[in-house]
Short mmCIF file of C-alpha atoms in Angstrom, two decimals:
data_model
loop_
_atom_site.label_atom_id
_atom_site.label_comp_id
_atom_site.label_asym_id
_atom_site.label_seq_id
_atom_site.Cartn_x
_atom_site.Cartn_y
_atom_site.Cartn_z
CA MET A 5 0.01 -0.01 0.03
CA PHE A 6 1.13 3.54 -0.78
CA LYS A 7 0.30 6.98 0.60
CA VAL A 8 -0.54 9.75 -1.87
CA ILE A 9 0.84 12.98 -0.56
CA LEU A 10 0.34 16.59 -1.56
CA LEU A 11 3.32 18.92 -0.99
CA ASN A 12 3.04 22.63 -0.07
CA ASP A 13 4.26 25.31 -2.34
CA ASP A 14 3.98 29.12 -2.22
CA TYR A 15 1.88 29.48 -5.38
CA THR A 16 -0.98 26.99 -5.56
CA PRO A 17 -4.15 28.54 -4.10
CA MET A 18 -5.68 26.78 -1.09
CA GLU A 19 -9.05 26.60 -2.92
CA PHE A 20 -7.41 24.66 -5.78
CA VAL A 21 -5.93 22.16 -3.25
CA VAL A 22 -9.39 21.68 -1.75
CA HIS A 23 -10.77 21.11 -5.26
CA ILE A 24 -8.14 18.48 -6.02
CA LEU A 25 -8.96 16.65 -2.84
CA GLU A 26 -12.67 16.57 -3.62
CA LYS A 27 -12.28 15.73 -7.32
CA PHE A 28 -9.63 13.07 -7.25
CA PHE A 29 -9.80 11.67 -3.75
CA GLY A 30 -13.57 11.88 -3.03
CA LYS A 31 -13.04 13.94 0.13
CA SER A 32 -15.97 15.84 1.62
CA SER A 33 -15.62 19.62 1.87
CA GLU A 34 -14.65 19.35 5.53
CA ASP A 35 -12.13 16.60 5.01
CA ALA A 36 -10.63 18.40 1.99
CA PHE A 37 -10.28 21.60 4.00
CA ARG A 38 -8.64 19.74 6.89
CA VAL A 39 -6.07 18.09 4.60
CA MET A 40 -5.42 21.39 2.85
CA LEU A 41 -4.65 23.05 6.15
CA GLN A 42 -2.28 20.18 7.00
CA VAL A 43 -0.46 20.72 3.74
CA HIS A 44 -0.36 24.44 4.35
CA HIS A 45 0.92 24.24 7.96
CA GLU A 46 2.99 21.04 7.95
CA GLY A 47 4.32 21.08 4.38
CA LYS A 48 2.47 17.97 3.32
CA GLY A 49 -0.71 16.06 3.73
CA VAL A 50 -1.87 12.54 3.06
CA CYS A 51 -4.71 12.30 0.48
CA GLY A 52 -5.27 8.57 0.89
CA VAL A 53 -3.63 5.10 1.02
CA TYR A 54 -4.05 2.90 -2.06
CA PRO A 55 -2.45 -0.02 -3.85
CA TYR A 56 0.50 1.02 -6.00
CA ASP A 57 -1.35 1.09 -9.30
CA ILE A 58 -4.13 3.31 -8.01
CA ALA A 59 -1.75 5.55 -6.07
CA SER A 60 0.53 6.11 -9.08
CA SER A 61 -2.47 6.86 -11.26
CA ARG A 62 -3.77 9.47 -8.81
CA VAL A 63 -0.36 11.06 -8.69
CA ALA A 64 -0.20 11.33 -12.47
CA GLN A 65 -3.87 12.62 -12.68
CA VAL A 66 -3.25 15.39 -10.13
CA ALA A 67 0.05 16.36 -11.76
CA GLN A 68 -1.56 16.56 -15.28
CA TYR A 69 -4.59 18.46 -13.92
CA ALA A 70 -2.51 21.00 -11.99
CA ARG A 71 -0.07 21.68 -14.87
CA ALA A 72 -2.93 22.17 -17.26
CA ARG A 73 -4.13 24.90 -14.90
CA GLN A 74 -0.62 26.36 -14.44
CA HIS A 75 -0.29 25.39 -10.81
CA PRO A 76 2.99 23.91 -9.53
CA LEU A 77 1.24 21.51 -7.08
CA GLN A 78 3.43 18.48 -6.31
CA CYS A 79 1.83 15.13 -5.62
CA VAL A 80 4.02 12.14 -4.61
CA LEU A 81 3.62 8.64 -3.27
CA GLU A 82 5.52 6.79 -0.60
CA PRO A 83 5.13 3.31 0.98
CA ALA A 84 2.54 3.25 3.71
CA ASP A 85 3.90 2.29 7.16
CA ASP A 86 3.22 -1.30 8.14
CA ALA A 87 0.71 -1.47 10.98
#
């Protein structure tokens, strides 16, 4: 399993981050706002945990969507911690 993580930058609007979380990760408005604040204050926020194929697909979708709208938003994946 892999975590999909959004990274903070100084240019992407907070509203756009919330939109990404709702559109690509199915977050409610409240959850999307909470994760956006985590990204803003802590430098990164977890969007979700998925099998590798789904996680890598979400990373690519977010990157393509953000670039098409001229935002430098970075989305990465990393292995989930074993419980």
